[in-house]
Amino acid sequence: MNASVGNRAGSHVREDAIGTPPAGPTLVPAERYHSPAFAALEAERMWPKVWQLACTLDHVAEPGDYFEYRCGAYGVLIVRGDDGALRAFQNACRHRGNSLCTGSGSGLRELKCGYHGWTWDLAGALKRVPGRKGFGTLKMSDFPLIPARVDCWEGMVFVNLDVDAMPLLEYLEAVPDDIAWCRLSDFRCYATLTVDVDANWKTIADGYSETYHIQTLHPELLRCVDDIHAPQQIWGHTGKSDQPYGVQSPRFDGALSDEEVWDAYVRTQGALMGAAEGTPFPADERRPGQTVADLIAARTRAFAAGRGVDLDWADTDRITRLHQYNVFPNMTFLANADHLTIMCSRPGADPDHGELVIFLMTRMAPGAPRNKPADMRTTAGEAEPGIVLTQDIRLLAGLQRGLHQPGFTHLTLSGEERRVINMHRNLERYLDLPEAERMTGGE
């Protein structure tokens, strides 16, 4: 094992998820979650100005590959050109605005509007206009496709409608350096799952921005995670939480046996170490001094080795401590040495509807072939992406309804929910809200 990796992994301070308590709770206006006027302001001032995860490089790996990214009414077309370059365009024909492509696919040779036939090459240059005479003097070079920013980080493709936006790596702040040890580029997305949810995009995002709810909503998970000593950091557009797994929550005061902690881990995330539900506690494999987390790490290394993946560089902490990063406005990713799950929330047809998009990833052996991910869609009632995420998803519709109640004027947030607060702080900045409409209390 790399000594420096082990030293860093063992240097975590047992700071709790709250940190220094604020003077009082933070109050967030509830109408932000259901007001059409507020959603319109987001669409005008925020969504066209932020970096958003659209797809993975495997979606657009070869010349002629394309992927349509939608966020509310906005559409961005990502195209791999004949020259191998990745480009992004606003998905609109320059004639009457028709969308040029929908979904994703391969083998694209040109971008032809299906309405009147205006046609562009894959670099966005207009090359054919049927009945051009009827337009009088029409200079082809005056009508390229409208560009959008596109950039990649660790196999993920991000877009921004603002061509003058800050570079992606600057937007991501400390995140790339903080997670560099995990070698995220070795992961491959084998599928995405889009879940239609009866909830605002922020209602969805809040659920993956705090650990406060684990003790109530996820009793099975509570038995194998330290939800108290889960330190958080805020950088600006981004934030982070660390959660140790393979240990019981301090809320149990040590009452659970090692077997019970093991059983809870197997039930909630046994797939990460290749263990089917009901896999018994491996008492016969246990060496003197080994913890439950050590046994989980050993099983995880063995499971990875069966896929041709070497995890000998990762100690127990690197395998069992989950690092969760939030990227404003709508993205989180959860990572450890052999786990990467990415989630994004997006606005739906109105403020009471949204989408949860889950990128399902696996670490691959060196030289493993790349494949285009399968993109699937389902409803909140049908989605079952594991016991914990299913519990999160099933809660959302009722949560959204509660936000509408006339006597419920503000969310009351704890310092433990600081990543939710930080999302609202960024939102206030992009929307340039007047003082009377901003959060109150807190720090």
Coordinates of C-alpha atoms in Angstrom, one line a residue, residues 37 75 80 90 110 116 130 145 158 187 280 286 327 334 385 406 412 414:
A37 CA -42.4 32.9 -10.5
G75 CA -31.8 21.6 -24.7
R80 CA -18.5 14.2 -31.4
Q90 CA -28.1 24.9 -28.3
E110 CA -24.7 16.0 -40.5
H116 CA -37.5 22.4 -43.5
P130 CA -33.5 24.4 -49.4
L145 CA -25.5 26.6 -34.7
F158 CA -20.5 19.0 -18.5
F187 CA -14.9 4.0 -13.5
P280 CA -23.4 -14.6 6.9
R286 CA -11.5 -12.9 10.8
V327 CA -21.7 20.6 -7.0
L334 CA -20.5 9.5 -3.8
P385 CA -32.4 1.4 -7.1
P406 CA -50.4 27.7 3.7
T412 CA -36.0 25.5 9.4
S414 CA -29.8 23.0 11.1

